[in-house]
Amino acid sequence: VGLYGLLAFTVSRRTREIGVRVALGSSTRSVVWLVAADALVLVLSGAVAGVAFAAGIGSLLARFLFGVSSFDPATFGASLAAMLIIALVAAGVPAYRASRIDPFLALRAD
């Protein structure tokens, strides 16, 4: 929900820029990729920080819990894959709205 809200706000703030891009002949695919790239940058930077934090905390927890490994690649991979899928779904609606921006109305706004 937070990622969706942030991306929707970003698209609304960049309406004029996206309108200019569409007016100059940018394809729907490139506008969708513009929004999806923003989502991927956010998710990947958060994933890098999260994996580093989880690996550090995992080594602490391994000392206190019996039979818990400090780094489980399957768990880390599954959680990263889930985050990427959720990010793409959250970016879908703002990307669709961005691809449907009318250049004339976007340039007349403000």
Backbone as CSV, one residue per row, in Angstrom:
resi,resn,N_x,N_y,N_z,CA_x,CA_y,CA_z,C_x,C_y,C_z
1,VAL,0.831,-1.183,0.000,0.000,0.000,0.000,0.879,1.251,0.000
2,GLY,1.956,1.215,0.783,2.853,2.365,0.846,3.554,2.614,-0.468
3,LEU,4.009,1.553,-1.122,4.683,1.699,-2.413,3.709,2.208,-3.465
4,TYR,2.481,1.687,-3.455,1.471,2.161,-4.393,1.203,3.650,-4.185
5,GLY,1.034,4.066,-2.938,0.773,5.473,-2.648,1.914,6.366,-3.084
6,LEU,3.135,5.927,-2.835,4.296,6.716,-3.237,4.390,6.834,-4.754
7,LEU,4.159,5.747,-5.458,4.227,5.794,-6.916,3.076,6.600,-7.509
8,ALA,1.884,6.487,-6.933,0.757,7.284,-7.420,1.031,8.769,-7.217
9,PHE,1.615,9.124,-6.088,1.962,10.520,-5.830,3.039,10.996,-6.803
10,THR,4.028,10.152,-7.057,5.093,10.519,-7.987,4.550,10.732,-9.392
11,VAL,3.641,9.869,-9.823,3.046,10.021,-11.152,2.231,11.309,-11.221
12,SER,1.493,11.618,-10.165,0.703,12.844,-10.181,1.601,14.085,-10.208
13,ARG,2.747,14.017,-9.552,3.691,15.143,-9.573,4.401,15.273,-10.920
14,ARG,4.535,14.163,-11.641,5.250,14.167,-12.920,4.302,14.171,-14.114
15,THR,3.057,14.564,-13.907,2.072,14.552,-14.986,2.523,15.399,-16.171
16,ARG,3.041,16.561,-15.899,3.488,17.449,-16.978,4.639,16.812,-17.758
17,GLU,5.612,16.248,-17.039,6.748,15.615,-17.708,6.296,14.440,-18.575
18,ILE,5.404,13.632,-18.024,4.908,12.482,-18.777,4.102,12.952,-19.980
19,GLY,3.322,14.021,-19.806,2.578,14.591,-20.926,3.484,15.073,-22.033
20,VAL,4.592,15.703,-21.684,5.559,16.160,-22.690,6.173,14.958,-23.401
21,ARG,6.506,13.925,-22.645,7.069,12.723,-23.257,6.101,12.102,-24.264
22,VAL,4.823,12.014,-23.873,3.823,11.442,-24.774,3.615,12.344,-25.982
23,ALA,3.607,13.657,-25.768,3.425,14.593,-26.873,4.579,14.520,-27.875
24,LEU,5.757,14.222,-27.389,6.920,14.115,-28.273,7.059,12.742,-28.914
25,GLY,6.100,11.852,-28.635,6.073,10.568,-29.319,6.537,9.382,-28.514
26,SER,6.611,9.520,-27.226,7.007,8.400,-26.383,5.929,7.323,-26.422
27,SER,6.338,6.085,-26.467,5.370,4.996,-26.543,4.797,4.684,-25.156
28,THR,3.699,3.970,-25.167,3.070,3.548,-23.919,4.019,2.672,-23.116
29,ARG,4.737,1.824,-23.808,5.685,0.923,-23.147,6.772,1.697,-22.403
30,SER,7.275,2.768,-23.007,8.344,3.526,-22.340,7.817,4.305,-21.137
31,VAL,6.571,4.755,-21.191,5.981,5.447,-20.044,5.747,4.461,-18.898
32,VAL,5.279,3.272,-19.225,5.079,2.248,-18.195,6.426,1.856,-17.596
33,TRP,7.445,1.716,-18.433,8.775,1.368,-17.936,9.333,2.470,-17.036
34,LEU,9.019,3.727,-17.322,9.472,4.846,-16.504,8.966,4.693,-15.070
35,VAL,7.701,4.365,-14.914,7.115,4.195,-13.583,7.611,2.897,-12.943
36,ALA,7.692,1.830,-13.720,8.159,0.553,-13.180,9.616,0.643,-12.732
37,ALA,10.428,1.411,-13.440,11.828,1.574,-13.050,11.940,2.285,-11.707
38,ASP,11.070,3.269,-11.467,11.055,3.927,-10.157,10.743,2.928,-9.050
39,ALA,9.767,2.055,-9.309,9.400,1.048,-8.313,10.540,0.068,-8.082
40,LEU,11.194,-0.346,-9.151,12.283,-1.304,-9.008,13.467,-0.714,-8.254
41,VAL,13.763,0.555,-8.480,14.859,1.197,-7.756,14.549,1.213,-6.261
42,LEU,13.323,1.567,-5.910,12.944,1.591,-4.505,13.009,0.203,-3.870
43,VAL,12.467,-0.776,-4.565,12.421,-2.125,-4.004,13.816,-2.739,-3.928
44,LEU,14.623,-2.561,-4.940,15.961,-3.151,-4.910,16.852,-2.496,-3.862
45,SER,16.739,-1.188,-3.686,17.538,-0.546,-2.633,17.069,-1.005,-1.252
46,GLY,15.769,-1.146,-1.079,15.251,-1.675,0.179,15.631,-3.132,0.391
47,ALA,15.674,-3.906,-0.692,16.039,-5.319,-0.588,17.503,-5.476,-0.195
48,VAL,18.369,-4.659,-0.750,19.788,-4.740,-0.391,19.970,-4.414,1.090
49,ALA,19.330,-3.348,1.539,19.427,-2.990,2.958,18.789,-4.071,3.839
50,GLY,17.668,-4.618,3.403,16.980,-5.645,4.178,17.768,-6.934,4.280
51,VAL,18.405,-7.344,3.187,19.209,-8.571,3.223,20.409,-8.382,4.146
52,ALA,21.051,-7.225,4.067,22.192,-6.967,4.951,21.755,-6.981,6.421
53,PHE,20.642,-6.346,6.703,20.124,-6.307,8.075,19.716,-7.705,8.540
54,ALA,19.022,-8.446,7.683,18.557,-9.785,8.046,19.726,-10.745,8.257
55,ALA,20.777,-10.614,7.463,21.944,-11.472,7.649,22.619,-11.167,8.984
56,GLY,22.682,-9.897,9.336,23.267,-9.525,10.627,22.433,-10.003,11.793
57,ILE,21.141,-9.814,11.718,20.247,-10.251,12.786,20.192,-11.780,12.843
58,GLY,20.274,-12.425,11.681,20.249,-13.884,11.649,21.400,-14.501,12.417
59,SER,22.572,-13.880,12.319,23.708,-14.419,13.066,23.513,-14.247,14.575
60,LEU,22.840,-13.179,14.980,22.524,-13.010,16.404,21.499,-14.034,16.875
61,LEU,20.483,-14.250,16.076,19.437,-15.204,16.457,19.945,-16.639,16.459
62,ALA,20.903,-16.947,15.618,21.440,-18.308,15.574,22.100,-18.678,16.896
63,ARG,22.613,-17.709,17.604,23.237,-17.972,18.902,22.197,-18.314,19.971
64,PHE,21.015,-17.731,19.858,19.986,-17.909,20.884,19.023,-19.058,20.604
65,LEU,18.860,-19.420,19.357,17.899,-20.464,18.984,18.627,-21.699,18.483
66,PHE,18.133,-22.838,18.886,18.741,-24.101,18.489,18.244,-24.505,17.102
67,GLY,19.156,-24.842,16.211,18.793,-25.359,14.894,18.421,-24.314,13.867
68,VAL,18.705,-23.058,14.106,18.384,-21.997,13.152,19.685,-21.550,12.489
69,SER,19.733,-21.621,11.166,20.931,-21.170,10.467,20.895,-19.650,10.321
70,SER,22.060,-19.068,10.197,22.109,-17.605,10.128,21.783,-17.082,8.737
71,PHE,21.936,-17.913,7.717,21.664,-17.455,6.351,21.065,-18.611,5.567
72,ASP,19.801,-18.484,5.206,19.109,-19.502,4.431,18.805,-18.924,3.058
73,PRO,19.543,-19.339,2.009,19.358,-18.754,0.679,17.939,-18.932,0.128
74,ALA,17.297,-20.039,0.430,15.939,-20.261,-0.079,14.965,-19.246,0.516
75,THR,15.089,-18.980,1.790,14.202,-18.008,2.442,14.457,-16.605,1.913
76,PHE,15.719,-16.238,1.800,16.051,-14.913,1.282,15.588,-14.760,-0.167
77,GLY,15.792,-15.786,-0.981,15.362,-15.733,-2.374,13.851,-15.645,-2.519
78,ALA,13.142,-16.420,-1.712,11.679,-16.392,-1.779,11.131,-15.042,-1.340
79,SER,11.716,-14.475,-0.298,11.225,-13.166,0.156,11.558,-12.072,-0.849
80,LEU,12.717,-12.144,-1.492,13.049,-11.162,-2.526,12.124,-11.293,-3.734
81,ALA,11.839,-12.527,-4.134,10.925,-12.739,-5.261,9.527,-12.225,-4.929
82,ALA,9.072,-12.464,-3.716,7.757,-11.966,-3.306,7.725,-10.440,-3.317
83,MET,8.787,-9.816,-2.844,8.832,-8.344,-2.842,8.825,-7.787,-4.259
84,LEU,9.541,-8.410,-5.173,9.544,-7.944,-6.560,8.173,-8.097,-7.203
85,ILE,7.498,-9.200,-6.943,6.155,-9.402,-7.500,5.181,-8.381,-6.927
86,ILE,5.243,-8.155,-5.622,4.368,-7.167,-4.991,4.657,-5.770,-5.536
87,ALA,5.923,-5.452,-5.761,6.284,-4.139,-6.298,5.743,-3.948,-7.710
88,LEU,5.814,-4.980,-8.522,5.289,-4.856,-9.883,3.773,-4.711,-9.881
89,VAL,3.103,-5.408,-8.984,1.649,-5.254,-8.877,1.301,-3.857,-8.372
90,ALA,2.046,-3.378,-7.373,1.789,-2.032,-6.832,2.084,-0.958,-7.853
91,ALA,3.033,-1.182,-8.738,3.376,-0.191,-9.760,2.437,-0.258,-10.955
92,GLY,1.646,-1.307,-11.047,0.791,-1.496,-12.210,-0.253,-0.414,-12.409
93,VAL,-0.966,-0.067,-11.366,-2.033,0.937,-11.497,-1.469,2.329,-11.810
94,PRO,-0.467,2.819,-11.080,0.093,4.123,-11.452,0.722,4.123,-12.852
95,ALA,1.322,3.002,-13.244,1.909,2.931,-14.580,0.819,2.974,-15.648
96,TYR,-0.283,2.294,-15.407,-1.404,2.328,-16.346,-1.974,3.742,-16.455
97,ARG,-2.142,4.409,-15.315,-2.647,5.779,-15.335,-1.680,6.713,-16.047
98,ALA,-0.395,6.505,-15.841,0.601,7.351,-16.500,0.586,7.144,-18.006
99,SER,0.338,5.929,-18.441,0.320,5.662,-19.881,-0.926,6.229,-20.550
100,ARG,-1.944,6.547,-19.779,-3.198,7.078,-20.329,-3.314,8.602,-20.201
101,ILE,-2.244,9.276,-19.824,-2.285,10.732,-19.671,-2.452,11.386,-21.036
102,ASP,-3.424,12.290,-21.119,-3.648,13.050,-22.342,-2.642,14.198,-22.384
103,PRO,-1.795,14.279,-23.417,-0.763,15.318,-23.449,-1.342,16.732,-23.431
104,PHE,-2.444,16.929,-24.084,-3.043,18.271,-24.133,-3.476,18.722,-22.752
105,LEU,-4.162,17.858,-22.030,-4.605,18.209,-20.684,-3.436,18.332,-19.710
106,ALA,-2.419,17.509,-19.888,-1.256,17.588,-18.986,-0.490,18.878,-19.186
107,LEU,-0.397,19.340,-20.411,0.336,20.584,-20.668,-0.464,21.816,-20.279
108,ARG,-1.782,21.710,-20.271,-2.612,22.844,-19.877,-2.770,22.947,-18.360
109,ALA,-2.468,21.871,-17.650,-2.602,21.873,-16.199,-1.610,22.844,-15.582
110,ASP,-1.914,23.319,-14.416,-1.120,24.280,-13.636,-1.477,25.618,-14.062
